[in-house]
mmCIF file of C-alpha atoms in Angstrom:
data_model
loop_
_atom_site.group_PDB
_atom_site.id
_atom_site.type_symbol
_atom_site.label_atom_id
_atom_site.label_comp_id
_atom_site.label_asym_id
_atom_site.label_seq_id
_atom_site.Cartn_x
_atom_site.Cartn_y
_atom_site.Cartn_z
ATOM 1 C CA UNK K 430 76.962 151.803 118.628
ATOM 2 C CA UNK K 431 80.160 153.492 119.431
ATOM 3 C CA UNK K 432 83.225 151.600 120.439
ATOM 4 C CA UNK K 433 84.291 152.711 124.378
ATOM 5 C CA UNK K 434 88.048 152.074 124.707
ATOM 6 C CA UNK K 435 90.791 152.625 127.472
ATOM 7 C CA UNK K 436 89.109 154.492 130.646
ATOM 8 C CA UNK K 437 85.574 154.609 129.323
ATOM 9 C CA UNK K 438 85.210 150.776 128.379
ATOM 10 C CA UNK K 439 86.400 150.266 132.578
ATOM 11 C CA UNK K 440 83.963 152.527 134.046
ATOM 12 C CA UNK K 441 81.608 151.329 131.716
ATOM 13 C CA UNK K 442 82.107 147.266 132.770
ATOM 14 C CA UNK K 443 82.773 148.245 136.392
ATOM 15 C CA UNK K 444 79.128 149.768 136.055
ATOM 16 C CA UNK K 445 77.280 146.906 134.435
ATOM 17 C CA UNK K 446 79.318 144.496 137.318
ATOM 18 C CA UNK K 447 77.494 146.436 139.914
ATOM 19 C CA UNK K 448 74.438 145.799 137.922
ATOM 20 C CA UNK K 449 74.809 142.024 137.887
ATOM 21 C CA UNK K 450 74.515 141.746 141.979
ATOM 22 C CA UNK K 451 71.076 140.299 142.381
ATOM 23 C CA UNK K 452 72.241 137.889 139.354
ATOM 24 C CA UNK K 453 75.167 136.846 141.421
ATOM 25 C CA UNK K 454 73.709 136.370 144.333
ATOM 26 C CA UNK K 455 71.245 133.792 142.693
ATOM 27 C CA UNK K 456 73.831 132.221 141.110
ATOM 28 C CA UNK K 457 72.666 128.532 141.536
ATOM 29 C CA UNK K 458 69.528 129.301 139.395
ATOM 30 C CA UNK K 459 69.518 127.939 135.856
ATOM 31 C CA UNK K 460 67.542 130.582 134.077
ATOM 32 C CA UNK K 461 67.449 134.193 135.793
ATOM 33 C CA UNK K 462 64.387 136.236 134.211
ATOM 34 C CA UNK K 463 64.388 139.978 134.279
ATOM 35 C CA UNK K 464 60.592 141.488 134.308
ATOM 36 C CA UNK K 465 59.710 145.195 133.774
ATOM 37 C CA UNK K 466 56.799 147.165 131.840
ATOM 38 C CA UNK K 467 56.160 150.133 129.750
ATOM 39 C CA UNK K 468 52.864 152.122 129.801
ATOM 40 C CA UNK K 469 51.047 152.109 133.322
ATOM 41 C CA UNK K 470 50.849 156.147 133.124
ATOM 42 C CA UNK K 471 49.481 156.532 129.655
ATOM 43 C CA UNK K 472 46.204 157.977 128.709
ATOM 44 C CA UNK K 473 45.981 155.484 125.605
ATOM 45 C CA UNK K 474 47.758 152.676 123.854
ATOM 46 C CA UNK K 475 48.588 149.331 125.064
ATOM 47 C CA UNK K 476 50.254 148.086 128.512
ATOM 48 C CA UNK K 477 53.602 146.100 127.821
ATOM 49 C CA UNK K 478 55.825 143.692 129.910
ATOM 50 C CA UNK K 479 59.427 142.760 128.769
ATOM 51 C CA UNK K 480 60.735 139.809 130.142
ATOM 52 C CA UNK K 481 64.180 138.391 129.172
ATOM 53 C CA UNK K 482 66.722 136.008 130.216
ATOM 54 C CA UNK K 483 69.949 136.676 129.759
ATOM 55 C CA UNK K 484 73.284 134.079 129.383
ATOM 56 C CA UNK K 485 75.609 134.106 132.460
ATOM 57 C CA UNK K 486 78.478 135.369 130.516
ATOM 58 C CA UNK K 487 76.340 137.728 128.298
ATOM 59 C CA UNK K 488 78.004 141.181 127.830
ATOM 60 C CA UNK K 489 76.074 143.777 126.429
ATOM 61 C CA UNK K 490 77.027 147.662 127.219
ATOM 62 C CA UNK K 491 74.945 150.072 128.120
ATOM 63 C CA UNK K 492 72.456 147.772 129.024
ATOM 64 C CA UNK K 493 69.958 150.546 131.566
ATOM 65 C CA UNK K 494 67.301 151.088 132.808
ATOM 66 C CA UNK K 495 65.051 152.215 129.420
ATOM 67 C CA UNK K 496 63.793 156.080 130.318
ATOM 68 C CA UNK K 497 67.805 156.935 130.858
ATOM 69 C CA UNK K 498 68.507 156.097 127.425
ATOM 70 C CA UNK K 499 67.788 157.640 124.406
ATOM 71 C CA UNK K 500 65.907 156.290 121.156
ATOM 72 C CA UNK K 501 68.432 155.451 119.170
ATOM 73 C CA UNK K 502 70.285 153.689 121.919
ATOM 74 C CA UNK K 503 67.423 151.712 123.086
ATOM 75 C CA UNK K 504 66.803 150.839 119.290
ATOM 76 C CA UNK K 505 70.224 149.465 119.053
ATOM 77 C CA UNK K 506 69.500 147.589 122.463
ATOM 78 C CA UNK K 507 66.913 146.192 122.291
ATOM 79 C CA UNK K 508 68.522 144.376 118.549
ATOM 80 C CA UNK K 509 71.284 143.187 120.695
ATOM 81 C CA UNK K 510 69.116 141.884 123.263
ATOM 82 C CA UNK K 511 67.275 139.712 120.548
ATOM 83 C CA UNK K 512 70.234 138.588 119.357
ATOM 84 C CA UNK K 513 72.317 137.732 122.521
ATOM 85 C CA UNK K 514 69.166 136.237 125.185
ATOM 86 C CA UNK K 515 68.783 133.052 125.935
ATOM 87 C CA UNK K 516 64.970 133.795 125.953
ATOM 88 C CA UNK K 517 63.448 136.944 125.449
ATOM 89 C CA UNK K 518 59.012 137.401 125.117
ATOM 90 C CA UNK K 519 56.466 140.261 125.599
ATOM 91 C CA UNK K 520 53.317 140.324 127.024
ATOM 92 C CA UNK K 521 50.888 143.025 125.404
ATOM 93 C CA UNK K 522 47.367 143.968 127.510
ATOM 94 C CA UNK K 523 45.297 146.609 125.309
ATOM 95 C CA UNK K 524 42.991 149.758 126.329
ATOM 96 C CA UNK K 525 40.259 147.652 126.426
ATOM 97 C CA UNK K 526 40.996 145.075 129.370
ATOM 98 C CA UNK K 527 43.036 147.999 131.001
ATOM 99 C CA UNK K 528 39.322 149.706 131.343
ATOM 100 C CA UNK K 529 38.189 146.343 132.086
ATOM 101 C CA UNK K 530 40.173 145.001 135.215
ATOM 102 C CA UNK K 531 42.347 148.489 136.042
ATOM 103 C CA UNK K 532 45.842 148.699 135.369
ATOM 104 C CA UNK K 533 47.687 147.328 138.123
ATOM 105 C CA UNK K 534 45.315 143.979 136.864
ATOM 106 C CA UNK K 535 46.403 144.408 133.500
ATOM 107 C CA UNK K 536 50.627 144.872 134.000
ATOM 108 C CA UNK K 537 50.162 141.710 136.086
ATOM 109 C CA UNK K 538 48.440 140.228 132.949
ATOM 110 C CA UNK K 539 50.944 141.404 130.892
ATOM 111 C CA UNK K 540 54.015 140.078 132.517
ATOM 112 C CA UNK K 541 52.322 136.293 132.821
ATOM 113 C CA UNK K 542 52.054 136.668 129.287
ATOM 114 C CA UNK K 543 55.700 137.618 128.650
ATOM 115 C CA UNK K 544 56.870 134.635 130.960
ATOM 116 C CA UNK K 545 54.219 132.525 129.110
ATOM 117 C CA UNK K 546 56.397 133.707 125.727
ATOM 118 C CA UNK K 547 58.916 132.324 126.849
ATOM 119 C CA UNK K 548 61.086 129.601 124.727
ATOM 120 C CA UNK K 549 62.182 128.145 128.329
ATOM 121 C CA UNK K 550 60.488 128.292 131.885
ATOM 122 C CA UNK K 551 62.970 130.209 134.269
ATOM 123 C CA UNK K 552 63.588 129.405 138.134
ATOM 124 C CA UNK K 553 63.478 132.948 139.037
ATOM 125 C CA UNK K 554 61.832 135.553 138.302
ATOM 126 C CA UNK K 555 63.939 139.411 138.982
ATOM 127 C CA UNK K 556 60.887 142.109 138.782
ATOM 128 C CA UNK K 557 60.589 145.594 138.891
ATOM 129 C CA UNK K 558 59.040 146.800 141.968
ATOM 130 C CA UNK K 559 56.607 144.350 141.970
ATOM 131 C CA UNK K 560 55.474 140.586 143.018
ATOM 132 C CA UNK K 561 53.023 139.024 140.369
ATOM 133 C CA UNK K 562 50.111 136.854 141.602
ATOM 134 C CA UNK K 563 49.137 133.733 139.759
ATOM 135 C CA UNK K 564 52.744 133.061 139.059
ATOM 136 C CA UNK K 565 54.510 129.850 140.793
ATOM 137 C CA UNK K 566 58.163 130.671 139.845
ATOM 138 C CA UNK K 567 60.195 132.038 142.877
ATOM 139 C CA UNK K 568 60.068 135.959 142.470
ATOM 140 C CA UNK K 569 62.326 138.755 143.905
ATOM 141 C CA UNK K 570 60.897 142.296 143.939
ATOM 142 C CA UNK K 571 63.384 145.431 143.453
ATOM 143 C CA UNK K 572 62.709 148.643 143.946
ATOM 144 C CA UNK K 573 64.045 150.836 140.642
ATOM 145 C CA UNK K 574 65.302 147.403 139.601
ATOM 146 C CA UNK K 575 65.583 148.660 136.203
ATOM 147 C CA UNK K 576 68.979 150.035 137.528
ATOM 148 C CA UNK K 577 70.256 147.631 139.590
ATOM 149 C CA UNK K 578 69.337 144.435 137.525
ATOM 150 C CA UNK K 579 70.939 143.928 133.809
ATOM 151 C CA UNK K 580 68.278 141.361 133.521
ATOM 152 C CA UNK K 581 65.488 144.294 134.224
ATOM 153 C CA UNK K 582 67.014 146.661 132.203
ATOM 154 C CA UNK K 583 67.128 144.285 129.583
ATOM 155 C CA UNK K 584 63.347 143.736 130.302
ATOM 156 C CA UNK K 585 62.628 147.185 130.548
ATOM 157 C CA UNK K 586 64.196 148.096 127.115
ATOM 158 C CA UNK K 587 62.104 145.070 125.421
ATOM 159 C CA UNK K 588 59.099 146.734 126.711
ATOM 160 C CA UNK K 589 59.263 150.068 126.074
ATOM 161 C CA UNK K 590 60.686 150.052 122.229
ATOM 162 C CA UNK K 591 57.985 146.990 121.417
ATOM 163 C CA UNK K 592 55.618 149.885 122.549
ATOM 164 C CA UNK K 593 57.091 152.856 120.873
ATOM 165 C CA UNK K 594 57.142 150.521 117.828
ATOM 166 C CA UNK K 595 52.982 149.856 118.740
ATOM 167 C CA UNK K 596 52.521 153.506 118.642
ATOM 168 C CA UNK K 597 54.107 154.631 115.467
ATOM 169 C CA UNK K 598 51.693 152.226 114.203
ATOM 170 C CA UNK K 599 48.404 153.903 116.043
ATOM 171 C CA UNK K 600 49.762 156.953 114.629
ATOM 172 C CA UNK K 601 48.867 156.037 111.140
ATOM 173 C CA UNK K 602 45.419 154.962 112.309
ATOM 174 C CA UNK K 603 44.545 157.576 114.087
ATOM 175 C CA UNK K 604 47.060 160.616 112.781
ATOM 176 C CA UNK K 605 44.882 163.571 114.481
ATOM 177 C CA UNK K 606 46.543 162.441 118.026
ATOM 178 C CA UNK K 607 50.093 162.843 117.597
ATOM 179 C CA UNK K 608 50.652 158.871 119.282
ATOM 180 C CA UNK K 609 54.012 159.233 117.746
ATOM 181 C CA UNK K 610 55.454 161.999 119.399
ATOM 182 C CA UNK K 611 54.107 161.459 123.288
ATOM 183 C CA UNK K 612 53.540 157.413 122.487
ATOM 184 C CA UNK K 613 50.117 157.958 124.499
ATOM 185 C CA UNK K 614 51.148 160.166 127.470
ATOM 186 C CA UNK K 615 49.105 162.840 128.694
ATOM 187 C CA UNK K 616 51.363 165.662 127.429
ATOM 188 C CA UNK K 617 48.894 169.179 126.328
ATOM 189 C CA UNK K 618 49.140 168.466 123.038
ATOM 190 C CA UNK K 619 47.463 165.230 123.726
ATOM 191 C CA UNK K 620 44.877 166.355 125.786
ATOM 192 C CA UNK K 621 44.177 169.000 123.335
ATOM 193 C CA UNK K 622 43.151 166.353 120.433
ATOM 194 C CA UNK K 623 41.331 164.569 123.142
ATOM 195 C CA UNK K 624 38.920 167.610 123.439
ATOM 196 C CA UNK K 625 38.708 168.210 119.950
ATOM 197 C CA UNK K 626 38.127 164.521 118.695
ATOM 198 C CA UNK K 627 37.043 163.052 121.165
ATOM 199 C CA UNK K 628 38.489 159.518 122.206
ATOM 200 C CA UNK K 629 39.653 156.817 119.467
ATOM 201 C CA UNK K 630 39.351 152.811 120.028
ATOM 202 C CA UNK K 631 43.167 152.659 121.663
ATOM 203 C CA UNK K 632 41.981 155.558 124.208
ATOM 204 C CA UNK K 633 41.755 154.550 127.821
ATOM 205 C CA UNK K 634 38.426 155.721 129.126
ATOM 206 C CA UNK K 635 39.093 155.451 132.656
ATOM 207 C CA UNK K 636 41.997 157.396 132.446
ATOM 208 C CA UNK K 637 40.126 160.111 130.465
ATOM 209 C CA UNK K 638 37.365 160.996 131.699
ATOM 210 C CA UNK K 639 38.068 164.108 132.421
ATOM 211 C CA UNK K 640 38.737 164.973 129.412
ATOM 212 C CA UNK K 641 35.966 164.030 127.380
#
C-alpha cells in the first residue's frame, strides 16, 4: 500500500477522524463492533456478514466503505484488518436457506453468526442500516454506515472480499457462469448462462425465476 506523506497523510487522518464519531460518542463501551454484509442483491452465491472490532487507538488508512474501493485495496485491507482487530468473524448464509427464509431472514442470520465468531462478546453493536432481531447486545443503526463508521467499513470490507474469495472458488465448480467476473450479480452476461444452463446448486431460485 502506498505511503501518503505531507498534505495527503492530513486529509487522509482528518477523514478517518470524522469516521470515528459514532465510536467516540460511545466511548465508555469496552468492545465497539462494526456489522455490515455483502450479497443481498445477487442472483447466486452466498449471503455474508463482516463483523469486526477494532482497538481504540487502531489506525488503519483507507479504511471505507468496501464498493468505493478497489480490489486490490480491499485485498490489502482486509490483511490489515486481520492483523490489527481485536476480534474480527464472518457469518456465511448459502442459496439454499436464502430460498428458504428470504433474504432479509438470512443477512440477519448471517450477522448473528459473525457476532457468534467472535473471540470476545462486544457491548455494542454499530450496524449498517439495520437493527438485528434475536440479538441482546445494545445496537445502533446507521444509515450508509459503511461511511461514517471505521468499525463498518472495516465490517464491510471483511464481508465483501471473504465473498469475492467464495466466488473465485464457485467459479471453478461451475466455470460456464462467469461467478468470477460479476461474483453472482445479475449483470447480461450472467443472465445469459442462466438461460443457456439453466441454474447450478449456488443459484438462488427465488431470485431467478424469471429467468429459468
Amino acid at each position: 500500500m502506498g505511503k501518503l506523506t505531507g498534505e495527503k497523510l492530513k486529509k487522509e487522518l482528518e477523514r478517518l477522524e470524522q469516521m470515528k464519531e459514532y465510536e467516540y460518542q460511545n466511548a465508555s463501551c469496552q468492545a465497539i463492533c462494526g456489522i455490515d454484509e455483502a450479497g443481498r442483491g445477487p442472483l447466486a452465491g452466498p449471503v455474508v456478514a463482516g463483523a469486526v472490532i477494532l482497538p481504540v487507538d487502531c489506525e488503519i488508512l483507507y479504511l471505507n466503505d468496501s464498493k468505493k474501493l478497489s480490489e486490490k485495496r480491499r485485498e490489502e485491507l482486509y490483511l490489515e484488518i486481520k492483523q490489527k482487530a481485536a476480534a474480527w468473524s464472518v457469518g456465511i448464509v448459502d442459496a439454499a436457506e436464502i430460498d428458504q427464509v428470504n433474504i432479509l431472514q438470512a443477512t440477519y442470520e448471517a450477522m448473528r453468526k459473525a457476532i457468534a465468531g467472535l473471540s470476545r462478546t462486544p457491548d455494542l453493536l454499530l450496524n449498517d442500516a439495520v437493527l438485528i432481531p434475536e440479538v441482546s447486545i445494545r445496537q445502533v443503526k446507521i444509515i450508509k454506515g459503511d461511511a461514517k463508521s471505521v468499525s463498518i467499513a472495516a465490517a464491510s470490507i471483511m464481508a465483501k472480499v471473504t465473498r469475492d474469495h467464495l466466488m473465485l472458488e464457485y467459479e471453478k465448480m461451475y466455470p460456464e457462469y462467469g461467478f468470477a467476473r460479476h461474483k453472482g450479480y445479475g449483470t447480461a452476461a450472467h443472465i445469459a448462462a442462466i438461460r443457456e444452463h439453466g441454474a447450478c446448486p449456488i443459484h438462488r431460485k427465488t431470485f431467478i425465476r424469471k429467468f429459468t
